[in-house]
Structure formats: structure tokens, C-alpha cells
mmCIF file of C-alpha atoms in Angstrom:
data_model
loop_
_atom_site.group_PDB
_atom_site.id
_atom_site.type_symbol
_atom_site.label_atom_id
_atom_site.label_comp_id
_atom_site.label_asym_id
_atom_site.label_seq_id
_atom_site.Cartn_x
_atom_site.Cartn_y
_atom_site.Cartn_z
ATOM 1 C CA ASP A 246 16.539 4.606 12.238
ATOM 2 C CA GLN A 247 18.338 7.566 10.552
ATOM 3 C CA VAL A 248 17.627 6.136 7.107
ATOM 4 C CA SER A 249 18.840 7.968 4.024
ATOM 5 C CA PHE A 250 18.612 6.837 0.412
ATOM 6 C CA ARG A 251 19.864 7.972 -2.972
ATOM 7 C CA TYR A 252 19.385 6.233 -6.290
ATOM 8 C CA PRO A 253 22.537 4.869 -7.971
ATOM 9 C CA GLY A 254 24.287 7.549 -10.016
ATOM 10 C CA SER A 255 22.409 10.412 -8.367
ATOM 11 C CA PRO A 256 24.083 12.829 -5.945
ATOM 12 C CA ASP A 257 20.758 13.807 -4.369
ATOM 13 C CA LEU A 258 19.181 12.135 -1.359
ATOM 14 C CA VAL A 259 15.577 11.036 -1.896
ATOM 15 C CA LEU A 260 15.261 10.298 1.828
ATOM 16 C CA ASP A 261 17.330 12.199 4.376
ATOM 17 C CA ASN A 262 17.858 10.898 7.930
ATOM 18 C CA ILE A 263 14.381 9.418 8.487
ATOM 19 C CA SER A 264 13.628 7.971 11.923
ATOM 20 C CA LEU A 265 10.105 6.675 12.508
ATOM 21 C CA GLU A 266 8.729 4.177 14.998
ATOM 22 C CA MET A 267 5.866 1.993 13.773
ATOM 23 C CA PRO A 268 4.319 0.306 16.819
ATOM 24 C CA VAL A 269 2.901 -3.201 16.689
ATOM 25 C CA GLY A 270 -0.689 -3.231 15.473
ATOM 26 C CA SER A 271 -0.655 0.365 14.219
ATOM 27 C CA THR A 272 -1.711 2.050 10.987
ATOM 28 C CA ILE A 273 0.634 4.725 9.622
ATOM 29 C CA ALA A 274 -0.313 7.178 6.871
ATOM 30 C CA LEU A 275 2.376 8.896 4.794
ATOM 31 C CA VAL A 276 1.483 12.389 3.601
ATOM 32 C CA GLY A 277 3.404 14.774 1.379
ATOM 33 C CA GLU A 278 3.495 16.372 -2.028
ATOM 34 C CA ASN A 279 4.692 14.512 -5.137
ATOM 35 C CA GLY A 280 8.391 13.741 -4.895
ATOM 36 C CA ALA A 281 8.473 13.925 -1.094
ATOM 37 C CA GLY A 282 9.840 10.355 -0.866
ATOM 38 C CA LYS A 283 6.730 8.464 0.245
ATOM 39 C CA SER A 284 6.882 5.604 -2.268
ATOM 40 C CA THR A 285 10.641 5.265 -1.854
ATOM 41 C CA LEU A 286 10.241 4.847 1.905
ATOM 42 C CA VAL A 287 7.592 2.181 1.347
ATOM 43 C CA LYS A 288 9.857 0.266 -1.022
ATOM 44 C CA LEU A 289 12.663 0.352 1.545
ATOM 45 C CA LEU A 290 10.315 -1.073 4.169
ATOM 46 C CA CYS A 291 9.274 -3.825 1.759
ATOM 47 C CA GLY A 292 12.920 -4.769 1.256
ATOM 48 C CA LEU A 293 12.918 -3.843 -2.439
ATOM 49 C CA TYR A 294 15.724 -1.319 -1.873
ATOM 50 C CA ALA A 295 18.417 -1.131 0.795
ATOM 51 C CA PRO A 296 19.122 2.145 2.631
ATOM 52 C CA THR A 297 22.159 4.133 1.569
ATOM 53 C CA SER A 298 22.746 4.734 5.273
ATOM 54 C CA GLY A 299 20.895 4.017 8.500
ATOM 55 C CA LYS A 300 18.971 0.892 9.480
ATOM 56 C CA ILE A 301 15.497 -0.588 9.234
ATOM 57 C CA LEU A 302 14.826 -2.689 12.326
ATOM 58 C CA ILE A 303 12.135 -5.369 12.616
ATOM 59 C CA ASP A 304 11.590 -5.988 16.339
ATOM 60 C CA GLY A 305 15.209 -4.973 16.842
ATOM 61 C CA THR A 306 16.618 -7.139 14.021
ATOM 62 C CA ASP A 307 18.315 -5.313 11.162
ATOM 63 C CA LEU A 308 16.349 -5.971 7.977
ATOM 64 C CA SER A 309 19.659 -6.477 6.162
ATOM 65 C CA ASP A 310 20.218 -9.565 8.340
ATOM 66 C CA ILE A 311 16.927 -11.147 7.243
ATOM 67 C CA ALA A 312 16.897 -13.136 3.989
ATOM 68 C CA PRO A 313 15.030 -11.025 1.404
ATOM 69 C CA GLU A 314 12.701 -13.869 0.426
ATOM 70 C CA GLU A 315 11.778 -14.467 4.079
ATOM 71 C CA TRP A 316 10.835 -10.832 4.708
ATOM 72 C CA ARG A 317 9.003 -10.379 1.399
ATOM 73 C CA ALA A 318 6.909 -13.453 2.226
ATOM 74 C CA ARG A 319 5.618 -11.506 5.252
ATOM 75 C CA VAL A 320 4.713 -8.399 3.253
ATOM 76 C CA GLY A 321 1.434 -7.696 1.462
ATOM 77 C CA ALA A 322 1.504 -4.698 -0.863
ATOM 78 C CA LEU A 323 -0.692 -2.955 -3.397
ATOM 79 C CA PHE A 324 1.259 -0.281 -5.276
ATOM 80 C CA GLN A 325 0.021 2.591 -7.423
ATOM 81 C CA ASP A 326 1.722 1.014 -10.442
ATOM 82 C CA PHE A 327 0.250 -2.477 -9.952
ATOM 83 C CA PHE A 328 0.339 -4.752 -12.989
ATOM 84 C CA ARG A 329 -2.723 -5.812 -14.964
ATOM 85 C CA LEU A 330 -2.210 -9.552 -15.267
ATOM 86 C CA GLU A 331 -4.063 -10.780 -18.334
ATOM 87 C CA PHE A 332 -4.448 -14.357 -17.169
ATOM 88 C CA VAL A 333 -7.233 -16.672 -16.180
ATOM 89 C CA MET A 334 -8.760 -14.742 -13.294
ATOM 90 C CA ARG A 335 -8.074 -17.347 -10.603
ATOM 91 C CA GLU A 336 -4.393 -17.250 -11.571
ATOM 92 C CA SER A 337 -4.347 -13.446 -11.631
ATOM 93 C CA ILE A 338 -5.594 -13.494 -8.035
ATOM 94 C CA GLY A 339 -3.741 -16.599 -6.834
ATOM 95 C CA LEU A 340 -0.325 -15.273 -7.821
ATOM 96 C CA GLY A 341 -0.530 -13.029 -4.759
ATOM 97 C CA GLU A 342 0.666 -16.117 -2.846
ATOM 98 C CA VAL A 343 2.237 -18.548 -5.298
ATOM 99 C CA GLY A 344 2.088 -21.449 -2.856
ATOM 100 C CA LEU A 345 -1.713 -21.093 -2.803
ATOM 101 C CA LEU A 346 -2.125 -20.614 -6.546
ATOM 102 C CA HIS A 347 -4.421 -23.653 -6.842
ATOM 103 C CA ASP A 348 -6.063 -23.348 -3.419
ATOM 104 C CA GLU A 349 -9.753 -22.743 -4.152
ATOM 105 C CA THR A 350 -10.534 -21.830 -0.548
ATOM 106 C CA ALA A 351 -7.763 -19.227 -0.342
ATOM 107 C CA ILE A 352 -8.796 -17.652 -3.650
ATOM 108 C CA ALA A 353 -12.440 -17.525 -2.597
ATOM 109 C CA ARG A 354 -11.416 -15.878 0.698
ATOM 110 C CA ALA A 355 -9.359 -13.237 -1.136
ATOM 111 C CA VAL A 356 -12.294 -12.466 -3.449
ATOM 112 C CA LEU A 357 -14.579 -12.132 -0.436
ATOM 113 C CA ASN A 358 -12.182 -9.927 1.548
ATOM 114 C CA ALA A 359 -11.638 -7.649 -1.444
ATOM 115 C CA ARG A 360 -15.372 -7.619 -2.187
ATOM 116 C CA ALA A 361 -14.424 -8.540 -5.723
ATOM 117 C CA GLY A 362 -17.502 -10.679 -6.413
ATOM 118 C CA ASP A 363 -18.952 -8.171 -8.875
ATOM 119 C CA VAL A 364 -15.692 -8.148 -10.837
ATOM 120 C CA VAL A 365 -15.660 -11.954 -10.990
ATOM 121 C CA ALA A 366 -19.292 -11.940 -12.130
ATOM 122 C CA ALA A 367 -18.482 -9.415 -14.890
ATOM 123 C CA VAL A 368 -16.107 -11.865 -16.611
ATOM 124 C CA PRO A 369 -17.676 -14.712 -18.622
ATOM 125 C CA GLY A 370 -16.576 -17.904 -16.923
ATOM 126 C CA GLY A 371 -15.958 -16.122 -13.629
ATOM 127 C CA LEU A 372 -12.729 -17.275 -12.036
ATOM 128 C CA ASP A 373 -12.087 -19.491 -15.064
ATOM 129 C CA GLY A 374 -12.536 -16.560 -17.452
ATOM 130 C CA VAL A 375 -9.671 -14.606 -19.015
ATOM 131 C CA THR A 376 -9.005 -10.958 -18.190
ATOM 132 C CA GLY A 377 -7.699 -8.685 -20.941
ATOM 133 C CA TYR A 378 -7.383 -9.480 -24.635
ATOM 134 C CA ASN A 379 -3.730 -9.004 -25.567
ATOM 135 C CA TYR A 380 -3.080 -12.757 -25.440
ATOM 136 C CA LYS A 381 -6.509 -14.346 -25.636
ATOM 137 C CA ARG A 382 -10.035 -13.224 -26.358
ATOM 138 C CA GLY A 383 -10.782 -12.262 -22.777
ATOM 139 C CA THR A 384 -12.683 -9.496 -21.013
ATOM 140 C CA ASP A 385 -11.127 -6.094 -20.506
ATOM 141 C CA LEU A 386 -11.870 -4.412 -17.195
ATOM 142 C CA SER A 387 -12.311 -0.823 -16.122
ATOM 143 C CA GLY A 388 -9.561 0.867 -14.139
ATOM 144 C CA GLY A 389 -11.507 0.399 -10.927
ATOM 145 C CA GLN A 390 -12.142 -3.285 -11.660
ATOM 146 C CA TRP A 391 -8.441 -3.908 -12.292
ATOM 147 C CA GLN A 392 -7.706 -2.277 -8.944
ATOM 148 C CA ILE A 393 -10.179 -4.457 -7.073
ATOM 149 C CA LEU A 394 -8.645 -7.515 -8.747
ATOM 150 C CA ALA A 395 -5.192 -6.324 -7.650
ATOM 151 C CA LEU A 396 -6.496 -5.893 -4.101
ATOM 152 C CA ALA A 397 -7.771 -9.486 -4.106
ATOM 153 C CA ARG A 398 -4.321 -10.617 -5.265
ATOM 154 C CA CYS A 399 -2.726 -8.611 -2.446
ATOM 155 C CA LEU A 400 -5.067 -10.188 0.110
ATOM 156 C CA MET A 401 -4.046 -13.714 -0.912
ATOM 157 C CA ARG A 402 -1.204 -13.249 1.577
ATOM 158 C CA ASP A 403 -3.056 -13.928 4.814
ATOM 159 C CA HIS A 404 -2.014 -11.884 7.876
ATOM 160 C CA PRO A 405 1.284 -10.370 6.699
ATOM 161 C CA LEU A 406 3.452 -8.469 9.184
ATOM 162 C CA LEU A 407 3.532 -5.426 6.895
ATOM 163 C CA LEU A 408 0.536 -4.335 4.825
ATOM 164 C CA VAL A 409 1.132 -1.530 2.308
ATOM 165 C CA LEU A 410 -1.407 0.382 0.245
ATOM 166 C CA ASP A 411 0.540 2.883 -1.842
ATOM 167 C CA GLU A 412 -1.904 5.185 -3.619
ATOM 168 C CA PRO A 413 -3.352 2.535 -5.929
ATOM 169 C CA ALA A 414 -6.750 4.180 -6.316
ATOM 170 C CA ALA A 415 -6.117 6.838 -8.954
ATOM 171 C CA ALA A 416 -8.889 5.428 -11.153
ATOM 172 C CA LEU A 417 -11.446 5.508 -8.332
ATOM 173 C CA ASP A 418 -13.567 8.376 -7.081
ATOM 174 C CA ALA A 419 -13.294 9.483 -3.450
ATOM 175 C CA THR A 420 -16.206 7.301 -2.286
ATOM 176 C CA ALA A 421 -14.852 4.174 -3.996
ATOM 177 C CA GLU A 422 -11.350 4.815 -2.683
ATOM 178 C CA HIS A 423 -12.686 5.206 0.865
ATOM 179 C CA ALA A 424 -14.506 1.875 0.527
ATOM 180 C CA LEU A 425 -11.322 0.218 -0.790
ATOM 181 C CA PHE A 426 -9.299 1.462 2.181
ATOM 182 C CA GLU A 427 -12.000 0.240 4.567
ATOM 183 C CA ARG A 428 -11.704 -3.252 3.097
ATOM 184 C CA TYR A 429 -7.966 -3.071 3.472
ATOM 185 C CA ALA A 430 -8.256 -1.730 7.015
ATOM 186 C CA SER A 431 -10.359 -4.752 7.967
ATOM 187 C CA SER A 432 -7.578 -7.091 6.860
ATOM 188 C CA ALA A 433 -5.060 -4.854 8.636
ATOM 189 C CA LYS A 434 -6.990 -5.142 11.887
ATOM 190 C CA ASN A 435 -6.894 -8.934 11.638
ATOM 191 C CA ALA A 436 -3.151 -8.822 11.051
ATOM 192 C CA ALA A 437 -2.691 -6.478 14.004
ATOM 193 C CA ASP A 438 -4.821 -8.559 16.360
ATOM 194 C CA GLU A 439 -3.258 -11.906 15.456
ATOM 195 C CA LEU A 440 0.343 -11.091 14.602
ATOM 196 C CA GLY A 441 0.976 -7.484 15.572
ATOM 197 C CA GLY A 442 1.107 -6.442 11.930
ATOM 198 C CA VAL A 443 1.729 -2.877 10.801
ATOM 199 C CA THR A 444 -0.226 -1.169 8.029
ATOM 200 C CA MET A 445 1.129 1.719 5.967
ATOM 201 C CA LEU A 446 -1.070 3.676 3.594
ATOM 202 C CA ILE A 447 -0.531 6.529 1.167
ATOM 203 C CA SER A 448 -3.369 8.565 -0.273
ATOM 204 C CA PRO A 449 -3.669 12.144 -1.511
ATOM 205 C CA ARG A 450 -7.160 12.290 0.009
ATOM 206 C CA PHE A 451 -7.255 13.366 3.624
ATOM 207 C CA SER A 452 -10.610 11.680 4.223
ATOM 208 C CA THR A 453 -8.737 8.386 3.793
ATOM 209 C CA VAL A 454 -5.640 9.451 5.762
ATOM 210 C CA LEU A 455 -7.858 10.082 8.802
ATOM 211 C CA MET A 456 -8.205 6.287 9.210
ATOM 212 C CA ALA A 457 -4.588 6.069 10.398
ATOM 213 C CA ASP A 458 -3.419 5.982 14.012
ATOM 214 C CA THR A 459 -0.375 8.093 13.144
ATOM 215 C CA ILE A 460 0.267 10.458 10.245
ATOM 216 C CA ALA A 461 3.852 11.056 9.087
ATOM 217 C CA VAL A 462 4.489 14.102 6.905
ATOM 218 C CA LEU A 463 7.378 13.988 4.425
ATOM 219 C CA ASP A 464 8.752 17.026 2.633
ATOM 220 C CA GLY A 465 11.839 17.058 0.437
ATOM 221 C CA GLY A 466 12.874 13.639 1.700
ATOM 222 C CA LYS A 467 12.740 14.693 5.353
ATOM 223 C CA LEU A 468 10.264 13.734 8.065
ATOM 224 C CA ARG A 469 8.777 17.090 9.029
ATOM 225 C CA GLU A 470 5.909 16.089 11.333
ATOM 226 C CA ARG A 471 4.190 13.091 12.875
ATOM 227 C CA GLY A 472 1.171 12.678 15.105
ATOM 228 C CA SER A 473 -2.583 12.324 15.005
ATOM 229 C CA HIS A 474 -4.778 14.438 12.727
ATOM 230 C CA GLU A 475 -5.796 16.629 15.663
ATOM 231 C CA GLU A 476 -2.199 17.071 16.851
ATOM 232 C CA LEU A 477 -0.966 18.025 13.393
ATOM 233 C CA LEU A 478 -3.764 20.537 12.868
ATOM 234 C CA ALA A 479 -2.868 22.079 16.221
ATOM 235 C CA ASN A 480 0.786 22.339 15.113
ATOM 236 C CA ASN A 481 -0.415 24.601 12.293
ATOM 237 C CA ALA A 482 2.516 23.603 10.074
ATOM 238 C CA LEU A 483 2.787 21.749 6.726
ATOM 239 C CA TYR A 484 0.084 19.148 7.376
ATOM 240 C CA ALA A 485 -2.416 21.795 8.447
ATOM 241 C CA GLU A 486 -1.621 23.819 5.335
ATOM 242 C CA LEU A 487 -2.116 20.852 3.004
ATOM 243 C CA PHE A 488 -5.318 19.826 4.771
ATOM 244 C CA ARG A 489 -6.839 23.302 4.523
ATOM 245 C CA LEU A 490 -5.860 23.647 0.856
ATOM 246 C CA GLN A 491 -7.691 20.402 0.036
ATOM 247 C CA ALA A 492 -10.697 21.359 2.164
ATOM 248 C CA ARG A 493 -11.025 24.690 0.307
ATOM 249 C CA ALA A 494 -10.802 22.904 -3.050
ATOM 250 C CA HIS A 495 -13.805 20.737 -2.156
ATOM 251 C CA ARG A 496 -16.116 23.471 -0.900
#
């Protein structure tokens, strides 16, 4: 609700007077060029930053009145700059929900939901094998494999109220990214059906954005448009321009 944000020491607003309703059970896609403020908005919603002005309300309760650890425990997120944890694989996955770090059933469920079985099979020792080789003689993974492992870690948190997928698929081709978002969308649907969870996704590929119920277009830190794909094309404004530019590039 009228959220603005500037980084400490900077006179410039990264987000400027953003108001956006995210209905229970919905999927919201954020669209905009680099530097539009998409990742910053996501981090505010996750409680990693506090707004410079305005409020973030969770069912009418100001997020600033909720203990940070309580809200973060209800958030599942996979960011574009996810970390490559060079641990025993079951620990690398299990750390997505520390309380379930040694829960074999929960880890197996996360692997299944992320469709990470092939990644587990690629590491000698499977879940007991070591990923990476900076600390031990483990198995290095491809960029796509690291991402699938990060997704499994994200999905350790069962049925969060806020699911975030912030452009983590840079190492994947369009087909693989689409499949990754579909896996994530399945978990999002469960969260929506059982708890009224909200899913927010960011992707530069419009084929993925089309999965969302609502598309919000950011430009220069401002919310310029919001609506369905069809509504935004009919508006013939920024979203339509970006969509047509990408479509021409793939002809």
C-alpha cells in the first residue's frame, strides 16, 4: 500500500508509491526491464527489507508488526542469486527447512516435487554424496543441476503463504525453464488450495509469465500496468511493446 523504497545513502527511490493487491490463492508475475525494481519488491515482500514509506499488509496486519522470523518461516523463495551449497546433498536440500534437516521423508518429498531425481542419481552416493569440490572431493554440477537442487531446497518448506521464484533460471533454456516453473506452479496450487498462499514469479520469458493470473508491469520503480495477458495486450502500452519485441526476436 503506497510502498516506496530507497537504499541507505542513496537519494533515488528504487520503488515509488507501489500499491498492488495480491488475492488469496493467486499467482502474480512481475514484468519489467532490468533495474525496474522487481527483485527489490520481492525482497520487501519476503521481509528482507523494510519499506522507506508505505505499508505491506498481510490479511490486514502490517508486516512490520509481525516478528521477522515468524513471517520468513512462512515464505519459500528461490532467487536468481541462489547459493551453491557444497555439502552432503541431503544437507544441501534439507537446509531449506532447518527443522526438517534430518527428516528423510521431507527430503524425499522435496526431491520428488522438484523432479530432482536425475540430479541425485548423478552424484556418487546419491543423497549421501558431496556436491562441489572446494571443500571435499565431491561432484560438481552443471548450472541447471544446481538450480534444480536449489528448487528442491526451496520446496522443503511445505505450503508456505508466499512462494517466490525470482528469475533463477538463467542457466536453463526456455523449455527447461518452462518445466521448472510448472513444477513450482504445482506446489503453488497446493499452497493456494490449502492455505490461500500467494505465488510471485519473475521471468524475462513471456511464455512463462503467461502462467500467472495477474501480470504487474514495473518501470522505473513505478507500477505502470496490471492485468491479464489479454488485457495488457489490449492496453497497447509498455507490456504490449515488450511482448511484441520478444516475439519478433524469436521469429
